[in-house]
Amino acid sequence: MAGVSTEAKTSRRREVWRLAGLGALSGLLAGYAALATAELVSAAVRPESSPVVAVGGAAIDRTPAAVKDWAIRHFGTSDKLVLQLGILGVLTLLALALGALAAAGYRRIGAAGVLVFGLVGGLAATSRPDSTSVTDALPSVAGAVVGALLLYHLVGRLQSGRPSAPVEVPPGEEGVTTPDGGDPGHSYGAGWDRRGFVVAATAAAAASTGIGLLGRSLNGSQGQNAVASRRRITLPAPASAAAPIPKRAALRIKDVSPFMTPSQDFYRVDTALVVPKVDANSWRLRIHGKGVTRETTLSFADLLRMPLIERNITLACVSNEVGGPYVGNARWIGVRLADLLRQCGVRPPSKGGPADQLVARSVDGMTIGSPVEDIMDGRDAMLALGMNGEPLPFAHGFPVRMVVPGLYGFVSACKWIQDIELTTFDDYDPYWVKRNWARRAPIKTQSRIDTPKPFARPGAGTVMVAGVAWAQHRGIDKVEVRVDDGPWRRADLASEDTTDTWRQWSFPWKATSGGHTLTVRATDRTGQTQTDKRTRTIPDGASGWHSVVVTVD
């Protein structure tokens, strides 16, 4: 009898593992079908309502600022891809677990679990700042219903056979049943509908693939009008063109950042998991709020008919660590924002205007608050239509974005803008302020060593140390370099384009053998020297001197 009992236990263990594996496969197929269905339904609602995008966006909204900074530091512009892959990984594990649970006799609970995650996705979609309707929940809910039904059906195929043989039941568990009425004392392995399961699983995989591809195609086609509208745009000659760049503004030194940053290399830091593709023909901008005596709605064509300015302006992200890459210089063309506000009757606070904050809203729900006084103080703040001689790239805000020299992007550089409201800092906290970032954030005076790179091994002799420095709207007056703990020595500055652009610098160093630390600091046109005090990027930008360690052979 003991031999029979052992054999029965071994048989049951094998059967449990087989059912668990097939159940996990069923869960995976159900999750695949749910996401594919959601993709198709989102094409009828809007692409941003798909569950991965909605949950990812909600995760970004609720992620502490310190964690966001960590992600940007470690993953750079791939942080959104990493987040999406992480969400898919978690969903995969959950699908496998729910499938195994359903196959273990908890069929209804497994299917209900899929429905719960659909509800979570629906709530995430409707909680996003850009959500305007409960229909945003439809993709997640519809996908969950399909996934739950498929899981229930596939697991049913696994349990459709007759009990093949009784197995030994532990004492005290006689007569116990699973929530679905199954008998844990019987084996279902020998009688399961193998052919029916294989056919159903194969059909589900094929159908899900077709549905997902159709949904992806339809979502992609929605952006075709936007792509076509951008292709048809010809930017007119500006009424106020940028001055020629001085010949010595760009140094011919290897590995120094180019004076003008190509559009494809320009940094991108934002919260949009899916880059909005807005048709310029249907795009509208509304200007309203406190002190606006003539509320206005403008089309893209209206802006093209206005006098345009063209300026070289360096932008910097507040998430840029000391020595970091999130700064770039480009040529922007657009409508002067101060002129546009004056046409609407807006006055700055210094001239009696009731609004001290301009809140820009993006099509993806982002809100960015800028000081009205700064925008109207004479600097070249603009609604930009073009970048480096072409219409804005989609990733950088097409069809229209804000550019304000001297302010970090999180308080000025609203991409895909569609609404401008004049209000006060007391009355409204925009997206980043709600997350404990500063209300006002002028760009700090900064400098960076581009060459030699950290841990480089240059040869002894003259080594060219070079890089860039920036203090937008103030200008760079001086850059100094220090070797180890020696004295500060003045670097050679390239010619200045404008106070709103960065400035290249170089320092010929007589390098001697051994390890050395090179440090740089800049002084702006107001006489303020870059501080050595290291601070985090939160709440208003990092500060400190940039240093690199090298070994001279």
XYZ file of C-alpha atoms in Angstrom:
553
model
C 0.000 0.000 0.000
C 2.865 2.353 0.794
C 4.215 1.933 -2.750
C 0.850 2.746 -4.285
C 0.485 5.820 -2.107
C 3.891 7.160 -3.130
C 3.152 6.563 -6.798
C -0.168 8.381 -6.476
C 1.492 11.348 -4.810
C 4.164 11.525 -7.512
C 1.520 11.351 -10.222
C -0.461 14.090 -8.579
C 2.589 16.369 -8.252
C 3.380 15.947 -11.928
C -0.197 16.681 -12.816
C -0.272 19.784 -10.619
C 2.853 21.142 -12.315
C 1.471 20.361 -15.758
C -1.798 22.081 -14.985
C 0.027 25.030 -13.452
C 2.154 25.418 -16.571
C -0.810 25.181 -18.926
C -2.754 27.534 -16.680
C 0.100 30.049 -16.715
C 0.126 29.812 -20.519
C -3.624 30.447 -20.493
C -3.087 33.512 -18.336
C -0.395 34.794 -20.667
C -2.682 34.372 -23.684
C -5.519 36.092 -21.816
C -3.268 39.034 -20.961
C -2.106 39.251 -24.582
C -5.710 39.263 -25.780
C -6.629 41.920 -23.223
C -3.843 44.281 -24.328
C -4.580 43.671 -28.021
C -8.275 44.394 -27.531
C -7.477 47.509 -25.528
C -5.194 48.720 -28.326
C -7.999 48.352 -30.852
C -10.587 50.068 -28.651
C -8.163 52.905 -27.872
C -8.066 53.660 -31.601
C -11.774 54.484 -31.356
C -11.306 56.522 -28.170
C -7.784 58.013 -28.292
C -4.296 56.437 -28.242
C -3.466 57.880 -24.810
C -6.271 55.796 -23.257
C -4.561 52.451 -23.885
C -3.830 50.729 -20.546
C -0.015 50.654 -20.737
C 0.091 54.374 -21.560
C -2.586 55.241 -18.995
C -1.026 53.217 -16.178
C 2.435 54.478 -17.116
C 1.239 58.081 -17.087
C -0.483 57.591 -13.748
C 2.709 56.032 -12.380
C 4.726 59.044 -13.530
C 2.212 61.409 -11.919
C 2.516 59.602 -8.588
C 6.242 58.926 -8.610
C 8.221 60.994 -6.074
C 10.445 63.617 -7.643
C 13.572 61.947 -6.254
C 12.690 58.697 -8.044
C 12.075 60.562 -11.306
C 15.476 62.207 -10.979
C 17.051 58.801 -10.360
C 15.376 57.396 -13.488
C 16.559 60.305 -15.639
C 20.107 59.970 -14.300
C 20.311 56.230 -14.925
C 18.208 55.783 -18.057
C 18.363 59.221 -19.676
C 15.886 59.720 -22.494
C 15.139 55.957 -22.406
C 13.378 56.311 -19.043
C 9.922 56.087 -20.633
C 10.817 52.935 -22.548
C 12.136 51.363 -19.348
C 8.888 52.268 -17.565
C 6.742 50.730 -20.317
C 8.840 47.562 -20.366
C 8.547 47.398 -16.589
C 4.754 47.677 -16.767
C 4.606 44.939 -19.402
C 6.871 42.783 -17.244
C 4.629 43.187 -14.204
C 1.513 42.472 -16.274
C 3.165 39.333 -17.650
C 3.956 38.022 -14.156
C 0.432 38.778 -12.971
C -1.076 37.056 -16.001
C 1.034 33.938 -15.380
C 0.042 33.895 -11.703
C -3.681 34.364 -12.382
C -3.608 31.621 -15.013
C -1.898 29.176 -12.657
C -4.389 30.063 -9.912
C -7.335 29.478 -12.239
C -5.972 26.099 -13.326
C -5.526 25.068 -9.689
C -9.297 25.035 -9.278
C -9.885 28.757 -8.763
C -11.174 29.460 -12.230
C -13.593 32.218 -11.327
C -11.129 33.959 -9.033
C -8.511 33.978 -11.799
C -10.947 35.505 -14.277
C -12.090 38.024 -11.660
C -8.462 39.015 -11.120
C -8.156 39.948 -14.787
C -11.268 42.117 -14.445
C -9.790 43.863 -11.406
C -6.686 44.874 -13.338
C -8.905 46.155 -16.127
C -10.669 48.331 -13.574
C -7.312 49.643 -12.336
C -6.349 50.537 -15.898
C -9.680 52.285 -16.451
C -9.310 54.327 -13.281
C -5.760 55.265 -14.275
C -6.948 56.432 -17.699
C -9.723 58.634 -16.322
C -7.464 60.091 -13.627
C -4.945 61.491 -16.137
C -4.817 65.300 -16.471
C -5.712 65.129 -20.155
C -8.733 62.887 -19.636
C -11.996 64.627 -20.454
C -14.406 61.689 -20.562
C -15.165 58.379 -18.830
C -14.797 56.774 -22.244
C -11.052 56.775 -21.571
C -11.735 53.748 -19.343
C -13.264 51.732 -22.202
C -10.026 50.259 -23.644
C -8.904 48.850 -20.290
C -12.371 47.563 -19.374
C -13.046 46.014 -22.780
C -9.639 44.367 -22.810
C -10.158 42.977 -19.310
C -13.551 41.486 -20.203
C -12.091 39.734 -23.245
C -9.092 38.538 -21.229
C -11.266 37.225 -18.374
C -13.587 35.341 -20.726
C -10.660 33.821 -22.603
C -8.937 32.698 -19.390
C -12.169 31.148 -18.135
C -12.631 29.313 -21.439
C -9.059 28.022 -21.752
C -8.928 26.774 -18.170
C -12.285 25.124 -18.785
C -10.626 23.107 -21.550
C -8.060 21.932 -19.019
C -10.770 20.782 -16.630
C -13.275 19.391 -19.126
C -12.152 15.782 -18.774
C -13.539 13.238 -16.356
C -11.609 12.410 -13.193
C -9.136 9.741 -14.189
C -8.464 8.244 -10.784
C -8.805 9.069 -7.129
C -5.693 10.144 -5.326
C -4.827 10.153 -1.691
C -6.329 13.082 0.209
C -4.608 14.356 3.343
C -6.470 13.648 6.571
C -9.079 16.257 7.368
C -9.563 17.363 3.736
C -12.091 14.706 2.753
C -15.054 16.310 1.006
C -13.292 19.677 0.608
C -13.957 21.396 -2.722
C -12.420 24.355 -4.484
C -14.465 27.570 -4.864
C -15.342 26.393 -8.377
C -16.708 23.054 -7.126
C -13.672 20.965 -8.033
C -12.576 17.965 -6.007
C -8.909 18.192 -4.976
C -9.001 14.441 -4.396
C -9.262 13.584 -8.075
C -6.889 13.868 -11.005
C -7.979 15.786 -14.105
C -4.837 15.260 -16.130
C -5.783 12.187 -18.107
C -9.071 13.478 -19.375
C -8.376 17.098 -20.278
C -9.369 18.316 -23.716
C -5.896 18.455 -25.251
C -7.055 19.091 -28.816
C -9.657 21.656 -27.776
C -7.115 23.543 -25.662
C -4.484 23.630 -28.401
C -7.021 24.809 -30.991
C -8.460 27.463 -28.661
C -5.023 28.683 -27.552
C -3.718 28.891 -31.121
C -6.838 30.696 -32.322
C -6.635 33.128 -29.395
C -2.974 33.920 -30.109
C -3.624 34.455 -33.817
C -6.730 36.578 -33.240
C -4.980 38.674 -30.602
C -2.062 39.323 -32.917
C -4.403 40.418 -35.717
C -6.447 42.628 -33.400
C -3.327 44.189 -31.900
C -1.818 44.935 -35.304
C -5.100 46.450 -36.482
C -5.304 48.627 -33.387
C -1.689 49.724 -33.769
C -2.309 50.539 -37.434
C -5.434 52.572 -36.666
C -3.696 54.449 -33.867
C -0.813 55.170 -36.204
C -3.121 56.412 -38.935
C -4.549 59.007 -36.565
C -1.168 60.711 -36.613
C -0.926 60.713 -40.402
C -2.895 63.940 -40.691
C -0.502 65.569 -38.248
C 2.507 64.310 -40.208
C 0.961 65.593 -43.448
C 0.176 68.986 -41.923
C 3.771 69.375 -40.739
C 5.107 68.368 -44.149
C 3.042 71.080 -45.855
C 4.288 73.910 -43.625
C 6.691 76.454 -45.045
C 7.956 78.816 -42.387
C 7.940 82.428 -43.608
C 10.992 84.627 -43.345
C 11.131 86.204 -39.884
C 10.429 89.906 -39.479
C 13.350 89.959 -37.025
C 16.068 87.493 -38.047
C 18.791 86.158 -35.765
C 22.093 87.982 -36.095
C 24.896 86.071 -37.815
C 26.789 83.798 -35.433
C 30.296 85.207 -34.770
C 33.006 83.208 -36.500
C 34.794 82.404 -33.239
C 31.648 81.348 -31.379
C 32.305 77.726 -32.340
C 35.710 76.347 -31.365
C 37.276 73.646 -33.490
C 38.178 71.371 -30.627
C 37.415 67.656 -30.707
C 34.698 66.409 -28.346
C 33.398 69.877 -27.432
C 29.626 70.157 -27.810
C 28.748 71.827 -31.145
C 27.650 75.404 -30.753
C 24.323 74.633 -32.462
C 22.709 71.393 -31.343
C 21.125 69.371 -34.186
C 17.404 68.792 -33.600
C 17.830 65.019 -33.521
C 20.441 65.358 -30.763
C 18.556 67.903 -28.676
C 17.645 66.537 -25.257
C 14.060 65.552 -24.514
C 12.772 65.349 -20.930
C 8.990 65.302 -20.374
C 6.266 63.056 -18.973
C 4.607 62.020 -22.260
C 4.816 58.247 -22.799
C 3.337 58.746 -26.258
C 4.513 61.789 -28.217
C 1.347 63.733 -29.142
C 0.811 64.149 -32.867
C -1.374 67.187 -33.366
C -2.762 68.266 -36.718
C -1.681 71.865 -37.268
C -4.841 72.497 -39.314
C -7.152 71.699 -36.407
C -4.904 73.029 -33.627
C -6.176 76.012 -31.639
C -4.721 78.123 -28.838
C -6.965 79.866 -26.324
C -5.714 82.865 -24.298
C -7.871 83.844 -21.323
C -7.877 84.640 -17.618
C -7.163 87.537 -15.274
C -6.319 90.786 -16.981
C -7.212 89.450 -20.443
C -9.565 92.085 -21.807
C -9.818 90.435 -25.234
C -10.049 86.659 -24.903
C -8.552 85.147 -28.033
C -8.506 81.840 -29.893
C -5.785 81.478 -32.515
C -5.096 78.951 -35.262
C -1.682 77.934 -36.555
C -2.359 79.955 -39.707
C -3.058 83.014 -37.526
C 0.373 82.698 -35.940
C 2.084 82.300 -39.311
C 0.568 85.610 -40.424
C 2.026 87.461 -37.434
C 5.512 89.037 -37.374
C 7.955 86.273 -36.445
C 11.236 86.542 -34.561
C 14.214 84.232 -34.969
C 16.641 83.726 -32.100
C 19.408 81.380 -30.956
C 18.489 80.285 -27.443
C 20.046 77.718 -25.119
C 17.555 75.638 -23.131
C 18.366 73.699 -19.963
C 16.370 71.115 -18.022
C 16.040 71.431 -14.272
C 16.784 67.681 -14.044
C 20.266 68.292 -15.406
C 22.892 67.274 -12.860
C 26.132 69.254 -12.622
C 28.022 68.360 -15.789
C 24.940 66.652 -17.235
C 23.770 66.422 -20.879
C 20.316 68.011 -20.660
C 21.202 71.379 -22.156
C 21.266 72.386 -25.819
C 21.379 75.374 -28.137
C 19.037 75.793 -31.115
C 17.672 78.416 -33.470
C 13.990 79.047 -32.749
C 11.442 80.956 -34.800
C 8.083 82.070 -33.470
C 5.756 84.815 -32.291
C 6.940 87.099 -29.513
C 4.768 86.112 -26.563
C 4.800 89.524 -24.864
C 3.369 91.166 -28.001
C 0.633 88.569 -28.190
C -0.295 89.072 -24.544
C -0.426 92.840 -24.976
C -2.809 92.398 -27.891
C -5.078 90.542 -25.459
C -4.896 93.425 -22.979
C -2.457 91.793 -20.559
C -0.191 94.001 -18.448
C 2.693 92.731 -16.288
C 2.348 93.077 -12.501
C 4.882 95.936 -12.512
C 2.405 97.928 -14.606
C -0.696 97.070 -12.622
C -1.642 93.752 -14.208
C -3.677 91.465 -11.903
C -1.999 88.224 -13.056
C 1.526 87.273 -12.002
C 1.472 83.711 -13.371
C 0.911 82.432 -16.902
C -0.285 78.815 -16.903
C 0.329 76.986 -20.176
C -1.600 73.761 -20.803
C -0.491 71.035 -23.166
C -2.674 68.665 -25.174
C -1.445 65.859 -22.874
C -2.693 67.670 -19.769
C 0.649 69.037 -18.563
C 0.442 72.429 -16.842
C 3.452 74.744 -16.609
C 3.471 78.048 -14.754
C 5.679 80.986 -15.773
C 6.126 84.417 -14.158
C 4.280 87.001 -16.267
C 6.848 89.629 -15.331
C 9.684 87.559 -16.805
C 7.802 86.869 -20.020
C 7.068 90.550 -20.551
C 10.367 92.078 -19.347
C 11.846 92.398 -22.840
C 13.468 88.996 -23.241
C 12.747 86.971 -26.393
C 10.034 84.743 -24.928
C 8.103 83.216 -27.788
C 5.541 80.752 -29.012
C 7.953 78.775 -31.161
C 6.805 77.336 -34.494
C 10.175 76.207 -35.812
C 13.494 74.772 -34.674
C 16.749 74.928 -36.604
C 15.064 76.126 -39.782
C 12.228 73.569 -39.853
C 8.794 73.188 -38.268
C 9.116 71.854 -34.736
C 9.760 68.107 -34.498
C 6.863 66.235 -32.870
C 9.079 65.261 -29.931
C 9.840 68.930 -29.285
C 6.299 70.264 -29.296
C 4.851 70.483 -32.817
C 2.904 72.468 -33.785
C 3.626 75.125 -31.115
C 5.611 75.291 -27.883
C 6.848 77.954 -25.484
C 10.485 79.047 -25.289
C 11.566 81.503 -22.567
C 15.277 82.354 -22.285
C 16.667 82.214 -18.764
C 14.031 79.953 -17.186
C 14.254 76.212 -16.662
C 11.904 74.240 -18.886
C 9.591 73.097 -16.085
C 8.523 76.732 -15.561
C 8.521 77.844 -19.182
C 8.892 75.306 -21.980
C 5.377 73.960 -22.486
C 5.306 71.620 -25.499
C 2.191 70.911 -27.579
C 0.597 73.975 -26.022
C -3.128 74.559 -26.495
C -4.202 76.894 -23.697
C -2.786 79.957 -21.910
C -4.473 81.160 -18.737
C -3.456 84.290 -16.847
C -3.776 83.731 -13.105
C -1.773 84.141 -9.891
C 0.721 81.993 -8.023
C -1.604 82.129 -4.998
C -4.582 80.813 -6.959
C -3.066 77.917 -8.869
C -0.242 75.373 -8.537
C 0.799 73.779 -11.843
C 1.968 70.180 -12.273
C 5.521 70.457 -10.952
C 4.738 72.858 -8.112
C 2.258 70.307 -6.764
C 5.224 67.929 -6.638
C 7.341 70.276 -4.504
C 9.371 71.946 -7.251
C 9.889 75.715 -7.156
C 7.332 78.210 -8.515
C 10.063 80.397 -10.004
C 13.265 78.922 -11.386
C 15.793 81.094 -13.227
C 18.575 79.044 -14.788
C 21.669 78.920 -12.596
C 25.120 79.875 -13.847
C 26.761 76.603 -14.900
C 29.805 75.262 -16.712
C 30.827 71.836 -17.940
C 34.023 70.094 -19.005
C 33.430 68.252 -22.282
C 37.028 67.159 -22.838
C 38.912 65.332 -21.491
C 36.271 62.842 -20.444
C 36.162 61.430 -16.904
C 38.858 58.766 -16.321
C 40.566 59.621 -19.609
C 44.273 58.826 -19.976
C 45.837 61.665 -21.973
C 49.553 61.785 -22.643
C 51.889 64.169 -20.876
C 52.309 67.565 -22.502
C 49.757 70.135 -23.596
C 46.214 68.823 -23.152
C 43.295 70.980 -24.279
C 40.640 71.226 -21.577
C 37.414 72.605 -23.057
C 33.667 72.748 -22.646
C 30.660 75.041 -22.431
C 29.219 77.505 -19.907
C 25.773 79.106 -19.739
C 23.842 81.744 -17.830
C 20.913 82.531 -20.106
C 19.649 86.114 -20.145
C 22.722 87.201 -18.166
C 25.612 85.961 -20.276
C 28.970 84.409 -19.393
C 31.760 86.843 -18.498
C 34.515 84.504 -17.314
C 35.419 80.797 -17.061
C 38.193 79.497 -14.812
C 39.887 76.111 -14.527
C 41.703 74.605 -11.564
C 44.077 71.638 -11.609
C 43.949 69.646 -8.367
C 44.119 72.189 -5.499
C 46.087 74.753 -7.467
C 45.076 78.325 -8.290
C 42.165 79.207 -10.550
C 43.343 80.118 -14.027
C 41.335 81.976 -16.604
C 40.213 79.995 -19.657
C 39.937 81.393 -23.182
C 36.339 82.227 -24.105
C 34.929 81.782 -27.577
C 33.060 84.768 -29.016
C 29.639 85.396 -27.535
C 26.626 85.007 -29.787
C 24.051 86.457 -27.370
C 23.512 86.424 -23.613
C 20.824 83.778 -24.224
C 23.242 81.216 -25.674
C 25.924 79.102 -24.085
C 29.557 79.927 -24.600
C 32.414 77.605 -25.444
C 35.734 77.857 -23.609
C 39.195 76.249 -23.717
C 42.243 75.966 -21.485
C 45.641 74.585 -22.637
C 46.913 72.518 -19.712
C 50.549 71.495 -19.280
C 49.793 67.982 -18.112
C 52.253 66.058 -15.962
C 52.218 62.340 -15.226
C 49.910 61.009 -12.551
C 46.314 61.398 -11.436
C 44.716 64.846 -11.559
C 41.373 66.486 -10.878
C 40.229 69.197 -13.271
C 37.532 71.608 -12.055
C 35.703 74.430 -13.820
C 33.612 77.375 -12.672
C 31.962 80.289 -14.494
C 31.099 83.886 -13.670
C 28.107 85.543 -15.295
C 27.707 89.114 -16.546
C 26.197 90.240 -13.221
C 29.431 89.281 -11.458
C 27.994 86.192 -9.780
C 30.428 83.264 -9.713
C 29.133 79.726 -9.898
C 28.873 78.355 -6.372
C 30.820 75.330 -5.194
C 27.913 74.262 -2.980
C 26.441 71.032 -4.308
C 22.655 70.860 -4.339
C 20.174 68.410 -5.790
C 18.132 69.232 -8.850
C 15.056 69.565 -6.632
C 13.527 72.133 -6.169
C 15.112 74.655 -8.545
C 18.109 73.094 -10.269
C 21.458 71.580 -9.342
C 24.465 73.672 -8.381
C 28.169 73.014 -7.802
C 31.412 72.845 -9.722
C 31.957 70.228 -12.401
C 35.100 68.127 -12.017
C 36.670 65.243 -13.922
C 39.428 62.906 -12.795
C 42.070 61.906 -15.341
C 45.308 59.944 -15.339
C 48.175 61.338 -17.389
C 50.469 58.664 -18.798
